[in-house]
Tab-separated table of N, CA and C in Angstrom:
chain	number	residue	atom	x	y	z
A	1	MET	N	135.126	120.868	149.253
A	1	MET	CA	134.820	120.485	148.642
A	1	MET	C	133.244	118.813	148.295
A	2	ALA	N	134.044	117.731	149.764
A	2	ALA	CA	133.512	116.644	149.106
A	2	ALA	C	131.813	116.586	149.705
A	3	SER	N	131.818	117.670	150.754
A	3	SER	CA	130.411	117.827	151.170
A	3	SER	C	129.400	118.581	149.889
A	4	ILE	N	130.565	119.546	149.747
A	4	ILE	CA	129.391	120.020	147.615
A	4	ILE	C	128.874	118.868	147.437
A	5	HIS	N	129.683	117.946	146.818
A	5	HIS	CA	130.123	117.431	145.760
A	5	HIS	C	128.690	116.297	146.058
A	6	SER	N	128.206	115.295	147.490
A	6	SER	CA	127.586	115.121	148.285
A	6	SER	C	126.332	115.756	148.662
A	7	SER	N	126.473	116.959	148.671
A	7	SER	CA	125.309	117.617	148.614
A	7	SER	C	124.550	117.609	147.070
A	8	LEU	N	125.025	117.995	145.960
A	8	LEU	CA	124.921	118.030	144.396
A	8	LEU	C	123.671	117.345	144.735
A	9	LEU	N	124.650	115.619	145.249
A	9	LEU	CA	124.677	114.427	144.217
A	9	LEU	C	123.373	114.101	144.712
A	10	LEU	N	122.648	114.847	146.285
A	10	LEU	CA	122.006	113.938	146.488
A	10	LEU	C	120.549	115.016	146.382
A	11	LEU	N	120.465	116.742	145.828
A	11	LEU	CA	119.332	117.385	144.803
A	11	LEU	C	119.974	116.763	143.714
A	12	PHE	N	120.309	116.327	143.244
A	12	PHE	CA	120.226	115.686	141.310
A	12	PHE	C	119.086	114.195	142.433
A	13	THR	N	119.632	113.940	142.935
A	13	THR	CA	118.825	112.341	142.796
A	13	THR	C	117.111	112.500	144.025
A	14	VAL	N	117.283	113.776	144.555
A	14	VAL	CA	115.992	114.079	144.335
A	14	VAL	C	115.282	114.714	143.469
A	15	ALA	N	115.488	115.047	142.895
A	15	ALA	CA	115.493	115.834	141.614
A	15	ALA	C	114.995	114.728	140.387
A	16	LEU	N	115.221	113.508	140.836
A	16	LEU	CA	115.551	112.501	139.323
A	16	LEU	C	113.851	112.117	140.372
A	17	LEU	N	113.970	111.400	141.426
A	17	LEU	CA	113.373	110.587	141.504
A	17	LEU	C	111.380	111.677	142.134
A	18	LEU	N	111.605	112.593	142.002
A	18	LEU	CA	110.305	113.255	143.149
A	18	LEU	C	109.060	113.374	141.591
A	19	PRO	N	109.008	113.354	140.399
A	19	PRO	CA	108.271	113.423	139.552
A	19	PRO	C	107.467	111.973	139.598
A	20	SER	N	108.700	110.657	139.959
A	20	SER	CA	107.898	109.811	139.905
A	20	SER	C	107.198	109.610	141.153
A	21	ILE	N	107.552	110.080	141.640
A	21	ILE	CA	106.724	110.536	142.811
A	21	ILE	C	105.662	110.908	143.459
A	22	SER	N	105.342	111.670	142.709
A	22	SER	CA	104.584	112.137	142.390
A	22	SER	C	103.400	112.304	141.231
A	23	ALA	N	103.803	111.200	140.025
A	23	ALA	CA	102.788	110.980	139.371
A	23	ALA	C	101.997	110.009	140.266
A	24	LYS	N	102.809	109.056	140.913
A	24	LYS	CA	101.511	107.819	141.390
A	24	LYS	C	100.083	109.175	141.861
A	25	LYS	N	99.511	107.406	142.164
A	25	LYS	CA	97.727	108.097	141.761
A	25	LYS	C	97.677	108.485	143.425
A	26	PRO	N	96.542	108.714	143.774
A	26	PRO	CA	96.530	108.621	145.027
A	26	PRO	C	95.207	106.968	145.066
A	27	LEU	N	95.131	106.492	146.316
A	27	LEU	CA	94.077	105.166	146.817
A	27	LEU	C	93.070	105.775	145.954
A	28	LYS	N	92.648	105.745	146.214
A	28	LYS	CA	91.127	105.663	146.260
A	28	LYS	C	89.793	105.013	147.409
A	29	GLU	N	89.562	105.800	147.789
A	29	GLU	CA	88.654	104.328	148.897
A	29	GLU	C	86.614	103.529	148.398
A	30	LYS	N	86.555	103.286	148.129
A	30	LYS	CA	85.686	102.549	148.283
A	30	LYS	C	84.994	101.948	149.007
A	31	LEU	N	83.172	101.660	148.606
A	31	LEU	CA	82.685	100.916	149.823
A	31	LEU	C	81.607	99.316	148.962
A	32	SER	N	82.596	98.211	150.114
A	32	SER	CA	82.030	97.011	149.447
A	32	SER	C	81.051	96.808	150.287
A	33	HIS	N	80.110	95.980	150.293
A	33	HIS	CA	78.828	95.335	151.120
A	33	HIS	C	79.149	93.490	151.135
A	34	LEU	N	79.183	93.446	152.158
A	34	LEU	CA	79.242	91.864	151.554
A	34	LEU	C	78.421	91.246	152.740
A	35	HIS	N	77.598	89.776	151.521
A	35	HIS	CA	76.915	89.675	152.889
A	35	HIS	C	77.110	88.166	152.605
A	36	PHE	N	76.715	87.393	154.533
A	36	PHE	CA	76.787	85.611	154.772
A	36	PHE	C	76.336	84.857	155.780
A	37	TYR	N	76.714	84.280	155.399
A	37	TYR	CA	76.213	83.542	157.114
A	37	TYR	C	76.723	83.661	158.369
A	38	PHE	N	76.120	83.386	159.267
A	38	PHE	CA	77.510	82.204	160.470
A	38	PHE	C	76.690	81.394	161.463
A	39	HIS	N	77.926	81.146	161.966
A	39	HIS	CA	76.657	79.562	162.016
A	39	HIS	C	77.371	79.364	163.665
A	40	ASP	N	77.338	79.747	164.108
A	40	ASP	CA	78.010	79.344	165.787
A	40	ASP	C	77.356	77.842	166.212
A	41	ILE	N	77.687	76.985	166.641
A	41	ILE	CA	77.487	76.177	166.213
A	41	ILE	C	78.265	75.944	168.233
A	42	VAL	N	77.660	75.725	169.257
A	42	VAL	CA	77.901	74.665	170.792
A	42	VAL	C	77.869	73.600	170.890
A	43	SER	N	77.116	72.685	170.068
A	43	SER	CA	76.525	71.534	171.112
A	43	SER	C	76.719	69.996	169.649
A	44	GLY	N	76.888	69.169	170.561
A	44	GLY	CA	76.728	67.968	169.686
A	44	GLY	C	78.795	68.283	169.452
A	45	ARG	N	78.392	66.576	168.816
A	45	ARG	CA	80.560	66.839	168.167
A	45	ARG	C	81.656	67.052	168.158
A	46	ASN	N	80.832	68.001	166.598
A	46	ASN	CA	81.875	68.682	166.724
A	46	ASN	C	81.584	70.167	167.063
A	47	PRO	N	81.758	71.294	167.684
A	47	PRO	CA	81.622	72.633	168.432
A	47	PRO	C	82.044	73.360	167.640
A	48	THR	N	81.819	74.588	167.060
A	48	THR	CA	82.599	75.860	166.606
A	48	THR	C	82.488	77.055	167.424
A	49	ALA	N	82.390	76.444	168.213
A	49	ALA	CA	82.792	78.100	169.516
A	49	ALA	C	82.475	77.599	171.226
A	50	ILE	N	83.315	76.824	171.835
A	50	ILE	CA	82.836	76.466	172.751
A	50	ILE	C	83.171	76.968	174.604
A	51	PRO	N	82.484	77.593	175.315
A	51	PRO	CA	82.760	78.091	176.748
A	51	PRO	C	83.762	78.022	177.303
A	52	ILE	N	84.588	78.908	177.740
A	52	ILE	CA	85.727	79.154	178.238
A	52	ILE	C	85.667	79.217	179.457
A	53	THR	N	84.459	80.495	179.998
A	53	THR	CA	84.829	80.392	181.526
A	53	THR	C	82.725	80.268	181.682
A	54	ARG	N	82.888	79.317	182.705
A	54	ARG	CA	81.126	79.721	183.178
A	54	ARG	C	80.790	80.704	183.876
A	55	PRO	N	79.667	80.759	183.064
A	55	PRO	CA	79.092	82.118	184.765
A	55	PRO	C	79.284	81.625	186.306
A	56	LEU	N	79.117	82.484	187.271
A	56	LEU	CA	79.015	82.248	188.545
A	56	LEU	C	76.832	82.022	188.456
A	57	ASN	N	76.485	80.450	189.427
A	57	ASN	CA	75.157	81.394	189.792
A	57	ASN	C	74.725	81.869	190.276
A	58	SER	N	75.530	83.079	191.372
A	58	SER	CA	74.761	84.534	192.101
A	58	SER	C	74.611	85.323	191.648
A	59	SER	N	75.017	84.619	189.698
A	59	SER	CA	74.601	86.223	188.909
A	59	SER	C	73.437	86.411	188.789
A	60	SER	N	72.218	88.064	188.589
A	60	SER	CA	71.246	88.057	188.543
A	60	SER	C	70.902	87.677	186.957
A	61	PHE	N	71.698	87.265	186.400
A	61	PHE	CA	71.521	87.340	185.173
A	61	PHE	C	72.444	85.621	184.913
A	62	ALA	N	71.900	84.471	184.341
A	62	ALA	CA	72.530	83.740	184.538
A	62	ALA	C	73.316	83.426	183.729
A	63	LEU	N	73.948	84.199	182.054
A	63	LEU	CA	75.090	83.606	182.119
A	63	LEU	C	76.133	84.238	181.489
A	64	PHE	N	75.715	85.872	182.761
A	64	PHE	CA	76.785	87.148	183.348
A	64	PHE	C	77.969	86.344	183.108
A	65	GLY	N	79.298	86.746	182.162
A	65	GLY	CA	80.684	85.971	182.783
A	65	GLY	C	81.153	85.437	182.165
A	66	MET	N	80.181	84.859	181.291
A	66	MET	CA	80.260	83.126	180.607
A	66	MET	C	80.682	83.900	179.043
A	67	VAL	N	82.789	83.932	178.946
A	67	VAL	CA	83.047	83.475	177.563
A	67	VAL	C	83.058	82.672	177.212
A	68	THR	N	83.193	83.021	174.940
A	68	THR	CA	83.136	82.582	174.521
A	68	THR	C	84.041	81.891	173.535
A	69	VAL	N	85.006	81.004	172.852
A	69	VAL	CA	86.328	81.397	171.563
A	69	VAL	C	85.154	80.565	170.555
A	70	MET	N	85.597	81.534	169.622
A	70	MET	CA	84.792	80.910	168.400
A	70	MET	C	85.363	80.536	167.649
A	71	ASP	N	84.784	80.123	166.531
A	71	ASP	CA	85.428	79.212	164.941
A	71	ASP	C	85.719	78.822	163.602
A	72	ASP	N	83.918	80.186	163.516
A	72	ASP	CA	82.785	79.510	163.431
A	72	ASP	C	82.903	79.700	161.071
A	73	PRO	N	82.175	78.465	161.374
A	73	PRO	CA	82.433	78.936	159.011
A	73	PRO	C	81.241	80.056	158.950
A	74	LEU	N	81.287	81.151	157.668
A	74	LEU	CA	81.039	82.111	157.369
A	74	LEU	C	80.245	80.763	155.810
A	75	THR	N	79.222	81.425	155.268
A	75	THR	CA	79.149	80.519	154.170
A	75	THR	C	78.089	81.910	153.263
A	76	THR	N	77.911	81.361	152.253
A	76	THR	CA	77.162	81.667	151.253
A	76	THR	C	75.809	81.809	151.835
A	77	GLY	N	75.213	81.282	152.140
A	77	GLY	CA	73.654	80.774	152.546
A	77	GLY	C	72.735	80.447	153.511
A	78	PRO	N	71.602	80.489	153.797
A	78	PRO	CA	71.914	79.511	155.310
A	78	PRO	C	71.648	78.330	156.039
A	79	GLU	N	72.075	77.610	154.312
A	79	GLU	CA	72.329	75.931	155.369
A	79	GLU	C	73.527	76.023	155.764
A	80	PRO	N	73.956	74.355	156.538
A	80	PRO	CA	74.378	74.218	156.479
A	80	PRO	C	75.707	73.443	155.799
A	81	ASN	N	74.672	73.434	154.879
A	81	ASN	CA	75.788	73.010	153.259
A	81	ASN	C	76.332	73.937	152.471
A	82	SER	N	76.140	74.973	153.502
A	82	SER	CA	76.009	75.929	151.938
A	82	SER	C	77.808	76.125	151.801
A	83	THR	N	78.121	76.604	150.974
A	83	THR	CA	79.687	76.902	150.003
A	83	THR	C	80.171	77.249	151.227
A	84	VAL	N	81.683	77.665	152.075
A	84	VAL	CA	82.193	78.350	152.868
A	84	VAL	C	83.446	79.126	152.788
A	85	ILE	N	82.890	80.793	152.672
A	85	ILE	CA	83.891	82.029	152.235
A	85	ILE	C	84.960	82.206	153.632
A	86	GLY	N	85.172	81.842	154.285
A	86	GLY	CA	85.326	82.175	155.656
A	86	GLY	C	85.938	81.430	156.666
A	87	ARG	N	86.084	82.392	158.385
A	87	ARG	CA	85.716	82.182	159.506
A	87	ARG	C	85.653	83.132	160.382
A	88	ALA	N	84.790	82.974	161.513
A	88	ALA	CA	83.961	83.756	161.924
A	88	ALA	C	85.164	83.911	162.931
A	89	GLN	N	86.433	84.282	163.978
A	89	GLN	CA	87.405	83.438	164.735
A	89	GLN	C	87.621	84.885	165.885
A	90	GLY	N	86.731	84.358	166.982
A	90	GLY	CA	87.051	85.290	168.022
A	90	GLY	C	86.819	84.739	169.088
A	91	PHE	N	86.072	86.215	169.907
A	91	PHE	CA	85.276	85.526	170.934
A	91	PHE	C	84.037	86.645	171.591
A	92	TYR	N	83.339	85.984	171.984
A	92	TYR	CA	82.372	86.659	172.410
A	92	TYR	C	82.008	86.185	174.815
A	93	ALA	N	81.710	87.339	175.013
A	93	ALA	CA	81.687	87.752	176.357
A	93	ALA	C	80.497	88.457	176.943
A	94	ALA	N	79.557	87.195	177.661
A	94	ALA	CA	78.351	87.741	178.134
A	94	ALA	C	78.496	88.324	179.221
A	95	ALA	N	78.543	90.409	178.629
A	95	ALA	CA	78.671	91.382	179.694
A	95	ALA	C	77.494	92.144	179.992
A	96	ALA	N	76.084	91.492	179.763
A	96	ALA	CA	75.761	92.551	180.719
A	96	ALA	C	74.815	91.707	181.097
A	97	GLN	N	74.336	92.288	182.658
A	97	GLN	CA	73.278	91.979	183.689
A	97	GLN	C	71.819	91.886	183.500
A	98	SER	N	70.612	91.680	182.210
A	98	SER	CA	69.830	92.242	182.742
A	98	SER	C	69.202	91.697	181.308
A	99	GLU	N	69.587	91.534	180.463
A	99	GLU	CA	69.458	90.972	178.984
A	99	GLU	C	70.237	89.785	178.741
A	100	LEU	N	70.324	88.990	177.829
A	100	LEU	CA	71.447	88.899	177.042
A	100	LEU	C	72.292	89.644	175.625
A	101	GLY	N	73.162	90.449	176.551
A	101	GLY	CA	74.296	91.034	175.261
A	101	GLY	C	75.642	90.805	175.132
A	102	PHE	N	76.526	90.395	174.653
A	102	PHE	CA	77.822	90.131	174.335
A	102	PHE	C	78.579	91.467	173.893
A	103	LEU	N	79.599	91.333	174.812
A	103	LEU	CA	80.538	92.431	173.743
A	103	LEU	C	81.329	91.316	173.018
A	104	GLN	N	81.277	91.853	171.552
A	104	GLN	CA	82.097	90.139	170.177
A	104	GLN	C	83.540	91.290	169.737
A	105	ALA	N	84.142	90.523	170.091
A	105	ALA	CA	85.941	90.678	168.847
A	105	ALA	C	86.063	89.571	168.803
A	106	MET	N	85.928	89.461	167.413
A	106	MET	CA	86.805	88.341	166.163
A	106	MET	C	86.927	89.224	164.580
A	107	ASN	N	88.472	88.477	164.217
A	107	ASN	CA	87.957	88.772	162.542
A	107	ASN	C	87.685	87.680	161.973
A	108	LEU	N	86.815	88.222	160.291
A	108	LEU	CA	86.095	87.670	160.163
A	108	LEU	C	87.467	87.526	158.674
A	109	HIS	N	87.510	86.017	157.958
A	109	HIS	CA	88.638	85.698	157.897
A	109	HIS	C	88.303	84.623	156.731
A	110	PHE	N	88.082	85.371	155.263
A	110	PHE	CA	87.711	85.581	154.372
A	110	PHE	C	88.844	84.111	153.139
A	111	SER	N	88.800	83.449	152.946
A	111	SER	CA	89.159	82.207	152.619
A	111	SER	C	88.990	81.561	150.968
A	112	SER	N	87.903	82.886	150.220
A	112	SER	CA	87.328	82.647	148.886
A	112	SER	C	86.993	83.448	148.204
A	113	GLY	N	87.305	83.446	147.329
A	113	GLY	CA	86.955	84.357	145.730
A	113	GLY	C	87.555	85.908	146.202
A	114	LYS	N	86.939	86.742	146.263
A	114	LYS	CA	88.001	88.017	145.579
A	114	LYS	C	88.739	88.085	146.869
A	115	TYR	N	88.303	88.327	147.797
A	115	TYR	CA	88.497	88.774	149.227
A	115	TYR	C	89.282	87.306	149.804
A	116	ASN	N	90.039	86.654	148.573
A	116	ASN	CA	90.674	84.695	149.811
A	116	ASN	C	91.909	86.159	150.348
A	117	GLY	N	91.695	85.419	151.762
A	117	GLY	CA	93.267	86.026	152.646
A	117	GLY	C	93.275	87.017	153.454
A	118	SER	N	92.184	88.348	152.689
A	118	SER	CA	92.201	89.754	153.191
A	118	SER	C	90.309	89.015	154.650
A	119	VAL	N	91.018	89.805	155.617
A	119	VAL	CA	91.015	90.227	157.407
A	119	VAL	C	89.748	91.498	157.635
A	120	LEU	N	89.011	90.670	158.113
A	120	LEU	CA	87.879	92.386	158.378
A	120	LEU	C	87.915	91.934	160.129
A	121	THR	N	88.408	93.098	161.379
A	121	THR	CA	87.716	92.432	162.518
A	121	THR	C	87.106	94.067	162.854
A	122	VAL	N	85.828	93.056	163.542
A	122	VAL	CA	84.693	93.799	164.309
A	122	VAL	C	84.875	93.177	165.548
A	123	LEU	N	83.618	94.416	166.259
A	123	LEU	CA	84.330	94.855	168.209
A	123	LEU	C	83.291	95.243	168.263
A	124	GLY	N	82.012	95.201	169.294
A	124	GLY	CA	81.214	95.510	170.145
A	124	GLY	C	79.915	94.567	170.798
A	125	ARG	N	79.185	95.165	170.782
A	125	ARG	CA	77.632	95.193	171.385
A	125	ARG	C	76.504	93.893	170.663
A	126	ASN	N	76.653	93.036	171.202
A	126	ASN	CA	75.503	92.304	170.563
A	126	ASN	C	74.552	91.418	170.725
A	127	ALA	N	73.658	91.734	170.889
A	127	ALA	CA	72.544	91.475	172.044
A	127	ALA	C	71.881	91.383	170.551
A	128	PRO	N	71.952	89.115	170.604
A	128	PRO	CA	71.551	88.201	170.169
A	128	PRO	C	70.378	87.929	170.049
A	129	LEU	N	69.521	88.390	170.900
A	129	LEU	CA	67.184	88.356	170.501
A	129	LEU	C	66.994	89.540	170.579
A	130	HIS	N	68.050	90.663	170.563
A	130	HIS	CA	67.193	91.796	169.301
A	130	HIS	C	67.298	91.473	167.755
A	131	THR	N	66.447	91.790	167.079
A	131	THR	CA	65.473	91.561	165.825
A	131	THR	C	67.241	92.754	164.763
A	132	VAL	N	67.777	93.223	164.635
A	132	VAL	CA	69.492	93.908	164.163
A	132	VAL	C	70.038	94.354	164.931
A	133	ARG	N	71.277	94.120	165.023
A	133	ARG	CA	72.235	94.036	165.666
A	133	ARG	C	73.120	94.937	164.986
A	134	GLU	N	74.073	96.524	165.429
A	134	GLU	CA	75.131	96.719	164.631
A	134	GLU	C	76.394	96.893	165.660
A	135	MET	N	77.682	96.670	164.569
A	135	MET	CA	78.839	96.308	165.398
A	135	MET	C	79.602	96.986	164.234
A	136	PRO	N	80.330	98.053	165.466
A	136	PRO	CA	81.158	98.010	163.937
A	136	PRO	C	82.468	97.746	163.720
A	137	VAL	N	82.805	97.721	162.517
A	137	VAL	CA	83.826	97.549	161.666
A	137	VAL	C	84.994	98.400	162.626
A	138	VAL	N	86.297	98.144	162.925
A	138	VAL	CA	87.208	98.597	163.768
A	138	VAL	C	88.896	98.349	162.858
A	139	GLY	N	88.397	97.618	161.691
A	139	GLY	CA	89.626	97.958	160.578
A	139	GLY	C	89.913	96.544	159.827
A	140	GLY	N	91.334	96.597	159.473
A	140	GLY	CA	90.942	95.373	158.925
A	140	GLY	C	92.219	94.862	157.792
A	141	ALA	N	92.622	93.345	156.798
A	141	ALA	CA	93.814	94.054	156.613
A	141	ALA	C	93.946	93.248	154.966
A	142	GLY	N	94.859	92.617	154.333
A	142	GLY	CA	94.746	92.381	152.870
A	142	GLY	C	93.938	93.370	152.298
A	143	LEU	N	92.942	93.782	151.308
A	143	LEU	CA	92.262	94.314	151.106
A	143	LEU	C	91.054	95.150	151.475
A	144	PHE	N	91.065	95.069	152.990
A	144	PHE	CA	90.557	95.498	154.139
A	144	PHE	C	91.361	96.089	154.647
A	145	ARG	N	92.657	96.634	154.514
A	145	ARG	CA	93.902	97.640	154.584
A	145	ARG	C	93.201	98.967	155.473
A	146	PHE	N	93.215	99.383	156.715
A	146	PHE	CA	92.015	100.945	156.755
A	146	PHE	C	91.010	100.343	156.554
A	147	ALA	N	90.775	99.886	157.040
A	147	ALA	CA	88.876	99.565	156.383
A	147	ALA	C	87.572	100.185	157.618
A	148	ARG	N	87.009	100.704	157.935
A	148	ARG	CA	86.233	101.364	158.541
A	148	ARG	C	84.283	100.843	158.172
A	149	GLY	N	83.525	101.088	158.951
A	149	GLY	CA	82.534	100.511	158.518
A	149	GLY	C	81.448	99.666	159.919
A	150	TYR	N	80.295	98.647	159.186
A	150	TYR	CA	79.230	98.579	160.309
A	150	TYR	C	78.809	97.720	159.882
A	151	ALA	N	78.836	96.020	160.807
A	151	ALA	CA	77.791	95.630	160.461
A	151	ALA	C	76.826	95.061	161.124
A	152	LEU	N	75.613	94.378	160.435
A	152	LEU	CA	74.443	94.033	160.519
A	152	LEU	C	73.587	92.397	160.366
A	153	ALA	N	73.438	92.198	161.496
A	153	ALA	CA	73.510	91.161	162.634
A	153	ALA	C	72.063	90.967	162.641
A	154	HIS	N	71.428	90.241	161.952
A	154	HIS	CA	70.315	89.303	162.378
A	154	HIS	C	70.279	87.794	162.074
A	155	THR	N	69.432	87.568	163.003
A	155	THR	CA	69.155	86.052	163.751
A	155	THR	C	68.330	85.032	162.731
A	156	HIS	N	69.007	84.463	162.311
A	156	HIS	CA	68.408	83.913	160.814
A	156	HIS	C	67.857	82.346	161.879
A	157	TRP	N	68.138	81.797	162.157
A	157	TRP	CA	67.501	81.035	163.747
A	157	TRP	C	68.121	80.694	164.720
A	158	ILE	N	67.887	80.464	165.480
A	158	ILE	CA	68.685	79.890	166.693
A	158	ILE	C	67.477	79.063	167.517
A	159	ASP	N	68.957	78.077	168.321
A	159	ASP	CA	68.449	76.763	169.029
A	159	ASP	C	68.090	77.085	170.483
A	160	LEU	N	67.328	77.706	171.187
A	160	LEU	CA	67.338	78.199	173.347
A	160	LEU	C	67.724	77.553	173.370
A	161	THR	N	67.449	76.115	173.011
A	161	THR	CA	68.157	75.067	174.117
A	161	THR	C	69.120	74.747	173.839
A	162	SER	N	70.133	74.264	173.039
A	162	SER	CA	71.590	74.029	172.520
A	162	SER	C	72.250	75.490	172.418
A	163	GLY	N	71.940	76.973	171.862
A	163	GLY	CA	72.926	77.593	171.712
A	163	GLY	C	73.286	78.313	170.602
A	164	ASP	N	73.135	76.880	169.571
A	164	ASP	CA	72.837	77.003	167.982
A	164	ASP	C	72.619	78.214	166.900
A	165	ALA	N	72.798	78.465	166.629
A	165	ALA	CA	72.576	80.458	165.606
A	165	ALA	C	72.896	79.738	164.354
A	166	ILE	N	72.040	80.442	163.130
A	166	ILE	CA	73.388	81.126	162.614
A	166	ILE	C	72.354	82.586	162.255
A	167	VAL	N	72.483	83.021	161.477
A	167	VAL	CA	72.990	84.986	162.039
A	167	VAL	C	73.521	85.505	160.502
A	168	GLU	N	72.576	85.941	159.590
A	168	GLU	CA	72.500	86.941	158.819
A	168	GLU	C	73.583	88.008	159.331
A	169	TYR	N	74.212	88.350	157.887
A	169	TYR	CA	75.495	89.141	158.632
A	169	TYR	C	75.678	90.027	156.813
A	170	ASN	N	75.007	91.305	157.020
A	170	ASN	CA	75.485	92.450	156.184
A	170	ASN	C	76.091	93.569	156.802
A	171	VAL	N	77.828	93.115	156.235
A	171	VAL	CA	79.150	94.203	156.035
A	171	VAL	C	79.030	95.118	155.269
A	172	TYR	N	78.899	96.744	156.023
A	172	TYR	CA	79.347	97.955	155.171
A	172	TYR	C	80.406	97.977	155.331
A	173	VAL	N	81.750	98.207	153.798
A	173	VAL	CA	83.451	98.362	155.038
A	173	VAL	C	83.584	99.141	153.543
A	174	LEU	N	83.858	100.691	154.115
A	174	LEU	CA	85.047	101.868	153.038
A	174	LEU	C	86.433	101.346	153.383
A	175	HIS	N	87.119	100.353	152.301
A	175	HIS	CA	88.802	100.472	152.550
A	175	HIS	C	89.424	101.133	151.371
A	176	PHE	N	91.002	101.268	151.174
A	176	PHE	CA	91.661	101.632	150.117
A	176	PHE	C	91.594	100.072	149.061
């Protein structure tokens, strides 16, 4: 008898909750375009990127094998004193032997504005001497949960002697 009462109680509870579960609106996917500048400073007293391994000189390409960790500011403009909207945190590894080509893995952590506290994760090949590079957005957090998309990188300025660079990013991301 107790099991019949338990079953009826469970059925009644499910019947009460079902309308509220089915009444929720499905999440709507949206496309966002983000535009910012990435400042990679490897020289001077306050670098934002530092090599953690150096290449062997026996390599056919001088940088092959170098791994650099970064915590680069993301700004609204190319000027170093532009408003900071976040940080690019991750690493890039010189993974090409015939040209300057990196495996780049980074979290774009936004610290102000509409996306404050949200993160996009980018993982892909970055050949800095190419005019435009496309890298996949493979995920995100915060307002970018379930994110997917791509980032287009264009070198705005580079000092080939120091390695310092300012890169313009246009990121297109689908998210809920």
